[in-house]
mmCIF file of C-alpha atoms in Angstrom:
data_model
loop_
_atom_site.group_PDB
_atom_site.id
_atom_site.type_symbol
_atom_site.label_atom_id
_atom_site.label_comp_id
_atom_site.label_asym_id
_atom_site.label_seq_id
_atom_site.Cartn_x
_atom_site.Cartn_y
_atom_site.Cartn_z
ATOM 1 C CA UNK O 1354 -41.272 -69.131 -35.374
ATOM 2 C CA UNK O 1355 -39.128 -68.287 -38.514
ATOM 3 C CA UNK O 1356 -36.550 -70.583 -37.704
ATOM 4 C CA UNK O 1357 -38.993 -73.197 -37.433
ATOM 5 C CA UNK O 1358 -40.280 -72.142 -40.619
ATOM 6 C CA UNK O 1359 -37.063 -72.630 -42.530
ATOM 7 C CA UNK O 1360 -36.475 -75.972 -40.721
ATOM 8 C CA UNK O 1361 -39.392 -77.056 -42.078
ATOM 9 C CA UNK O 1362 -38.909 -75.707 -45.938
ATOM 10 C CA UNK O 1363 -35.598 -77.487 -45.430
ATOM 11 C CA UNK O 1364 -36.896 -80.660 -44.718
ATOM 12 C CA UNK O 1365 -39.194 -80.652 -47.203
ATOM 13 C CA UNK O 1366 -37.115 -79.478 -50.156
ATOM 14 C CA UNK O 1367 -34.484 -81.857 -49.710
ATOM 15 C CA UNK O 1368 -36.757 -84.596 -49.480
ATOM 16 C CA UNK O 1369 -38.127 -83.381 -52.679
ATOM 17 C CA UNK O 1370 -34.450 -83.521 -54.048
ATOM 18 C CA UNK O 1371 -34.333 -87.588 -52.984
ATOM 19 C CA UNK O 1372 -37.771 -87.761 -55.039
ATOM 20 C CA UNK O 1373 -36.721 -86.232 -58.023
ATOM 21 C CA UNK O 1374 -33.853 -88.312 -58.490
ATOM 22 C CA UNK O 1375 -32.553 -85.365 -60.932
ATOM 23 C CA UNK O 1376 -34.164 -86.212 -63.302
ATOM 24 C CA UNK O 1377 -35.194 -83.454 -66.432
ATOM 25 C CA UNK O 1378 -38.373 -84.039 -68.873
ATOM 26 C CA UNK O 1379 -38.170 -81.951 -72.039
ATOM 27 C CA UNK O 1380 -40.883 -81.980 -74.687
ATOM 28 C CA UNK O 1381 -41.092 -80.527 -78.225
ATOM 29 C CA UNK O 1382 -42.221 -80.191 -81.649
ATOM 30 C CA UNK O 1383 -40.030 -80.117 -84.789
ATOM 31 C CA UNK O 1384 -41.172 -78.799 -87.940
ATOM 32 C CA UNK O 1385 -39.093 -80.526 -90.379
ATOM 33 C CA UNK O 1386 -37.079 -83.807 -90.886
ATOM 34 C CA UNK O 1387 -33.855 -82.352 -90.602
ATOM 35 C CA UNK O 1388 -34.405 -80.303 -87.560
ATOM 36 C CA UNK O 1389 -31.885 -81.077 -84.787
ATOM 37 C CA UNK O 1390 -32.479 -80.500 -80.832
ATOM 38 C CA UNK O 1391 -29.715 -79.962 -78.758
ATOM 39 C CA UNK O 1392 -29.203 -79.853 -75.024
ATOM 40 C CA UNK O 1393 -26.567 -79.141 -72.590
ATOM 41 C CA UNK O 1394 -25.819 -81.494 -69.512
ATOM 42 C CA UNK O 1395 -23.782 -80.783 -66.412
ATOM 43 C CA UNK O 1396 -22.253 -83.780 -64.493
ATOM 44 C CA UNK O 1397 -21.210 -82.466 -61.509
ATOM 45 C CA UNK O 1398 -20.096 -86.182 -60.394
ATOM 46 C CA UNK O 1399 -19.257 -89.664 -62.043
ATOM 47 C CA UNK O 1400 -22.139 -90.566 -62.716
ATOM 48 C CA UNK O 1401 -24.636 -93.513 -64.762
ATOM 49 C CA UNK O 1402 -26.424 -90.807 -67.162
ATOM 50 C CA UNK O 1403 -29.690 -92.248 -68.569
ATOM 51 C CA UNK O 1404 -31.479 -90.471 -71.851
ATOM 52 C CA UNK O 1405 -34.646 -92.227 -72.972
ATOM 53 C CA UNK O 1406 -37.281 -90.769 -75.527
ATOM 54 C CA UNK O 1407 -40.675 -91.556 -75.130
ATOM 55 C CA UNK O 1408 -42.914 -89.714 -78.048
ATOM 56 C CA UNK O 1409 -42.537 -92.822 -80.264
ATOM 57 C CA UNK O 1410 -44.051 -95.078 -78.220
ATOM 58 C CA UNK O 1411 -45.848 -93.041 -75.753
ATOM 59 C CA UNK O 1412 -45.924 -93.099 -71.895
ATOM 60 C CA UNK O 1413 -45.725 -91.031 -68.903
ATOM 61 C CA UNK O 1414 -42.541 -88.960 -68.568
ATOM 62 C CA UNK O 1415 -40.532 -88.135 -64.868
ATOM 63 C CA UNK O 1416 -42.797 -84.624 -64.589
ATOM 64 C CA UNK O 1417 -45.721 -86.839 -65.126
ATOM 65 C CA UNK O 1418 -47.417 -85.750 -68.117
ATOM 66 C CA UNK O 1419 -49.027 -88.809 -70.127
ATOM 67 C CA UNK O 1420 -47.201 -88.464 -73.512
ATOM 68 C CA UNK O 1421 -49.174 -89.494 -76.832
ATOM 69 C CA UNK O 1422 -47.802 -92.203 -78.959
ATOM 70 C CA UNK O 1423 -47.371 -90.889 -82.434
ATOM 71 C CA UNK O 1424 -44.027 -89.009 -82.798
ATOM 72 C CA UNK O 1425 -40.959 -89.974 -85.183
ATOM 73 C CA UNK O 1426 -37.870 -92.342 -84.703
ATOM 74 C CA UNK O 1427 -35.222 -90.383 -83.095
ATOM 75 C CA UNK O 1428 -31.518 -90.771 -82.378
ATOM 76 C CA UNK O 1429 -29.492 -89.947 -79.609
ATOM 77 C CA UNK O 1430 -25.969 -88.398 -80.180
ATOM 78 C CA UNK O 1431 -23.877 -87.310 -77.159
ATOM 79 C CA UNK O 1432 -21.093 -85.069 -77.224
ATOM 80 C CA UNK O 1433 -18.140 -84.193 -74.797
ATOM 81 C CA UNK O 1434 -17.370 -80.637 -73.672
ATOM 82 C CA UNK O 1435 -15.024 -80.597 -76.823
ATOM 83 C CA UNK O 1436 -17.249 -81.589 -79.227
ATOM 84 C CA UNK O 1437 -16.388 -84.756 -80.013
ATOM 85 C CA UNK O 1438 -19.006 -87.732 -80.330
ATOM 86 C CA UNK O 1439 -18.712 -89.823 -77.607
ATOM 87 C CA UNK O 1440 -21.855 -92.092 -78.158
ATOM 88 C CA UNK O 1441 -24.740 -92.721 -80.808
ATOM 89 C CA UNK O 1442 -28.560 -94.764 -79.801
ATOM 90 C CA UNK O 1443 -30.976 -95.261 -82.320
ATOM 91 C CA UNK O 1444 -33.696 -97.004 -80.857
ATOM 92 C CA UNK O 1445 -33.185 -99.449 -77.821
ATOM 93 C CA UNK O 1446 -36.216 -98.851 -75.395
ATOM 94 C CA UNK O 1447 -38.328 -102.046 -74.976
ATOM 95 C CA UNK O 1448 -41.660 -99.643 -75.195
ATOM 96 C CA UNK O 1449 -43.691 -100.334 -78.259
ATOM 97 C CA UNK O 1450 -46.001 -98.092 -80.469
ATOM 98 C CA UNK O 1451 -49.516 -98.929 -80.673
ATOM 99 C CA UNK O 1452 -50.468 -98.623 -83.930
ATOM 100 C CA UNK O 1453 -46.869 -99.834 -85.500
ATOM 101 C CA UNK O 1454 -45.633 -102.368 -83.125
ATOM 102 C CA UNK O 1455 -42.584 -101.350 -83.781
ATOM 103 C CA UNK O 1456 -40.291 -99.901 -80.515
ATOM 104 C CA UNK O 1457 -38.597 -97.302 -81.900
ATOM 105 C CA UNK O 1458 -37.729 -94.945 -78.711
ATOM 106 C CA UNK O 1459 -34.082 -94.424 -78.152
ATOM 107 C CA UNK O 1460 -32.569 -95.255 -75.057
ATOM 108 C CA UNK O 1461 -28.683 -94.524 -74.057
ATOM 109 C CA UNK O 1462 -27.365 -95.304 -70.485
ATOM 110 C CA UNK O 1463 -23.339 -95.011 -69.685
ATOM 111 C CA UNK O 1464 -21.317 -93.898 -67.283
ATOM 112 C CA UNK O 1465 -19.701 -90.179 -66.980
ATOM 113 C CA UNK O 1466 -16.957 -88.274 -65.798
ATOM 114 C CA UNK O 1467 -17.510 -84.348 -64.415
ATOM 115 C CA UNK O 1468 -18.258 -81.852 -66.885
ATOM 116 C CA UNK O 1469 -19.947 -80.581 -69.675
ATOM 117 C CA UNK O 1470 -22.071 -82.474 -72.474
ATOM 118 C CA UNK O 1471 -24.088 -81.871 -75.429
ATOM 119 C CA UNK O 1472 -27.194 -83.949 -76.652
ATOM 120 C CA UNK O 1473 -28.553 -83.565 -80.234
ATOM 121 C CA UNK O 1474 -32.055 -85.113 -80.961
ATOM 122 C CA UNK O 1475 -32.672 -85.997 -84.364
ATOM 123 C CA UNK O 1476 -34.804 -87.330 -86.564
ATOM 124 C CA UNK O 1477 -33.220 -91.704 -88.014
ATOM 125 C CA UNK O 1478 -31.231 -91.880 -90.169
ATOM 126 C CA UNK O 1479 -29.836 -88.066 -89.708
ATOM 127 C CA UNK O 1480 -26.778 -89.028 -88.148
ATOM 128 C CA UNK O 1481 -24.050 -87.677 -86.995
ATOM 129 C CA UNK O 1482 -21.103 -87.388 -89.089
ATOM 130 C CA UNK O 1483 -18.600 -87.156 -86.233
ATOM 131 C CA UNK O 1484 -15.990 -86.942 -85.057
ATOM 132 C CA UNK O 1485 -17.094 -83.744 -83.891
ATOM 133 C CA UNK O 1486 -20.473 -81.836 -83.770
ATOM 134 C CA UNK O 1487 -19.221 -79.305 -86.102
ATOM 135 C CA UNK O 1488 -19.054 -82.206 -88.497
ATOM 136 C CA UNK O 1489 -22.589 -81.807 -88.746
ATOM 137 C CA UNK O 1490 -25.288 -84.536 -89.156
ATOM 138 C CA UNK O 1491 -26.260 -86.220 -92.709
ATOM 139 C CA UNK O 1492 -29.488 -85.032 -93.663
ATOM 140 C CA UNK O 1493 -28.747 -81.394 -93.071
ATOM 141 C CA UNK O 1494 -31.144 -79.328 -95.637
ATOM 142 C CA UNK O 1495 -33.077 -82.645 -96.227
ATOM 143 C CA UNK O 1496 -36.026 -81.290 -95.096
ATOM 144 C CA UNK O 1497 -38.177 -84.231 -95.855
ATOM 145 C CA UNK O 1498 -35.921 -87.009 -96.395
ATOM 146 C CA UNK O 1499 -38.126 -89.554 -94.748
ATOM 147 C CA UNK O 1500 -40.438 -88.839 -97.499
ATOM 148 C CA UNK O 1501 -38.485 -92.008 -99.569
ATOM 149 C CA UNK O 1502 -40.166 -94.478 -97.274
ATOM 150 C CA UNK O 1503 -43.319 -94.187 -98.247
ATOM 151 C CA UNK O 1504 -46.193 -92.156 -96.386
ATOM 152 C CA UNK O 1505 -48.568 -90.340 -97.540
ATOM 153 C CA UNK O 1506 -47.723 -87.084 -95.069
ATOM 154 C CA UNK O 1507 -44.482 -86.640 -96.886
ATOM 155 C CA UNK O 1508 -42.566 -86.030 -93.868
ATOM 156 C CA UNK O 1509 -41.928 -87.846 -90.598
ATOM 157 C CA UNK O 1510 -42.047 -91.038 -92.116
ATOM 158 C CA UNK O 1511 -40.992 -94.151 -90.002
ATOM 159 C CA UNK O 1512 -38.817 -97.333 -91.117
ATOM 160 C CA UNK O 1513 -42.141 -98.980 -91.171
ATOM 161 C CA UNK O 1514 -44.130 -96.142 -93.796
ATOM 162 C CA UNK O 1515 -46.534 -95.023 -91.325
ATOM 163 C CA UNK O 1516 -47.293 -91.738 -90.753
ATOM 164 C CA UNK O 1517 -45.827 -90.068 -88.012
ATOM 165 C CA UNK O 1518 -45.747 -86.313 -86.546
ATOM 166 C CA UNK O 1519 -43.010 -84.031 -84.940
ATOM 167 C CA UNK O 1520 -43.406 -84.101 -81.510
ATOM 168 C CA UNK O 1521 -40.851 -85.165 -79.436
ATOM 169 C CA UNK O 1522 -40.081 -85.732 -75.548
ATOM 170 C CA UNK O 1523 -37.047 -87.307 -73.653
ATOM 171 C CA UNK O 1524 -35.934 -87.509 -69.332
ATOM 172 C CA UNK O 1525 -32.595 -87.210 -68.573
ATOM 173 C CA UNK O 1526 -31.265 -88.132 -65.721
ATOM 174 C CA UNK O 1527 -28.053 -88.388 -63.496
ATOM 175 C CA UNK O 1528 -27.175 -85.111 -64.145
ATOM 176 C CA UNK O 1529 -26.685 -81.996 -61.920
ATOM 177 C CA UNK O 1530 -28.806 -79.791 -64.735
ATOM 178 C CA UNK O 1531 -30.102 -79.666 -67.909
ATOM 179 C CA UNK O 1532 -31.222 -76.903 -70.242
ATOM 180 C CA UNK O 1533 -32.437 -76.818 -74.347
ATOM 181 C CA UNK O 1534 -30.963 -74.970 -77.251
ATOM 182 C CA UNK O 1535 -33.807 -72.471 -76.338
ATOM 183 C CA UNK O 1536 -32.808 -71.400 -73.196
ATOM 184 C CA UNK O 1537 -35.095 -73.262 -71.665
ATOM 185 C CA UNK O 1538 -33.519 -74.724 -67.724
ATOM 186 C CA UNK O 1539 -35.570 -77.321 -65.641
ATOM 187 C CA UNK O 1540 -34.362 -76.066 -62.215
ATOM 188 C CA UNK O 1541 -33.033 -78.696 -59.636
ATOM 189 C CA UNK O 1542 -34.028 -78.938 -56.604
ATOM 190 C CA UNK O 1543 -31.392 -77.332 -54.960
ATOM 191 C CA UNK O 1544 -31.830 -74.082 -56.752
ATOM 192 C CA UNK O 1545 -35.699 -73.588 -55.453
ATOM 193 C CA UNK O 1546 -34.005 -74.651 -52.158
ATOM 194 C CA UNK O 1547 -31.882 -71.812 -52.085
ATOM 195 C CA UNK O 1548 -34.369 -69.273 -53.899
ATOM 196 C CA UNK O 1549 -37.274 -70.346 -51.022
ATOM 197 C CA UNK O 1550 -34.636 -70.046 -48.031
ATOM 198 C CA UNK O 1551 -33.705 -66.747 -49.540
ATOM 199 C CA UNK O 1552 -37.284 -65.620 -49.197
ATOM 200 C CA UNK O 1553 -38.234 -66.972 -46.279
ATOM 201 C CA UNK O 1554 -34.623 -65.131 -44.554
ATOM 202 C CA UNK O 1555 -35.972 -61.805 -46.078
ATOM 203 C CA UNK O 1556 -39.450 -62.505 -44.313
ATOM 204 C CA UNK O 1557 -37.849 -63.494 -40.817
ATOM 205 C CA UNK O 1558 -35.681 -60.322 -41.101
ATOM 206 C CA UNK O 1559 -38.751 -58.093 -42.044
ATOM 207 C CA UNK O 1560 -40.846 -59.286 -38.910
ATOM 208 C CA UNK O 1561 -37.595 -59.336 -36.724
ATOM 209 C CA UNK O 1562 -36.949 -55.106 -37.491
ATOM 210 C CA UNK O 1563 -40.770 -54.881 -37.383
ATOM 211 C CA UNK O 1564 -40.454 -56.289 -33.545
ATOM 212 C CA UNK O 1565 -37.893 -54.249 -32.732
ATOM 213 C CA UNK O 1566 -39.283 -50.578 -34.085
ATOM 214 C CA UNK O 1567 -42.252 -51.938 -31.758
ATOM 215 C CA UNK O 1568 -40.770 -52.199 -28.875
ATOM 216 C CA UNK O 1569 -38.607 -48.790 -29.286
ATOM 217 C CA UNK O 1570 -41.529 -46.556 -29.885
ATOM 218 C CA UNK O 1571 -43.789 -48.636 -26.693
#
């Protein structure tokens, strides 16, 4: 009966695996212009990464959850295990906002090598200086810098002077794992495969000893 059990949680998990496509939804808020997110990326693989925002435009992310149109412009800076800027996006997804028209969303797609990566959300136009992250980015201590375009909020002010807000969400996927500058890990597949079979030994071995104290006191 157990090992049917696990057969079955096998079965199902790695078909779950196929589904997910490892692919990682992060959402967010930031509370001032020149905030920066950063995340870390294992490739475990050569692999086509693909990092798309969608809290410009709005949509439905990987996990699902309808996202409101609304947030700012963002940029997309990717980093090597070193530090060193391998690639910049601002803007590039076809999806456009309702209110604005404009499509705004970053998208970045490109092919890479094993290891490990950083991504940095921000806020257009705080860019990165490069050549490295510790270079920093260009409207560090700017808290409202988008205020210059012309919106009443003051902050989170698009190319196009509408009002926007702070909330932010991207997918990532193509990579073995993902995790934010908070700690914060969307488990792959894999992992709960190992954590379930794990639990699911522990039970087998639990009504296996049970069986056998049974018997040796019948």
């Amino acid at each position: 009966m157990c090992l049917r059990g696990l057969v079955w949680i096998v079965a199902s998990l790695l078909a779950m695996r196929v589904a997910s496509a490892d692919t990682f939804s992060f959402t967010g808020m930031f509370l001032a212009d020149d905030q920066i997110e950063t995340f870390s990326l294992d490739v475990l693989v050569t692999s086509t990464v693909t990092i798309q925002t969608l809290s410009y435009a709005g949509g439905t992310n990987a996990a699902s959850q309808v996202i409101p149109s609304g947030g700012f412009d963002p940029i997309l800076s990717l980093f090597d295990s070193g530090g060193t800027l391998l690639n910049v996006t601002n803007d590039g997804s076809p999806n456009t906002d309702p209110s604005t028209g404009a499509a705004l969303d970053s998208l970045l797609s490109l092919s890479l090598d094993p290891g490990m990566y950083t991504l940095a959300l921000s806020q257009s136009d705080n860019q990165a200086n490069g050549p490295t992250f510790a270079d920093g980015f260009s409207e560090q201590g700017a808290g409202s810098f988008t205020s210059t375009l012309g919106c009443s909020n003051g902050s989170f002010c698009d190319i196009t002077g509408a009002n926007r807000d702070g909330k932010w969400a991207l997918d990532i996927s193509g990579v073995e794992s993902a995790s934010d500058n908070n700690g914060s890990t969307v488990p792959e597949p894999k992992t709960i495969l190992i954590l379930l079979l794990g639990a699911a030994g522990m039970l087998c071995l639990r009504r296996r000893r049970k069986a056998e104290i049974h018997r040796a006191t019948n």
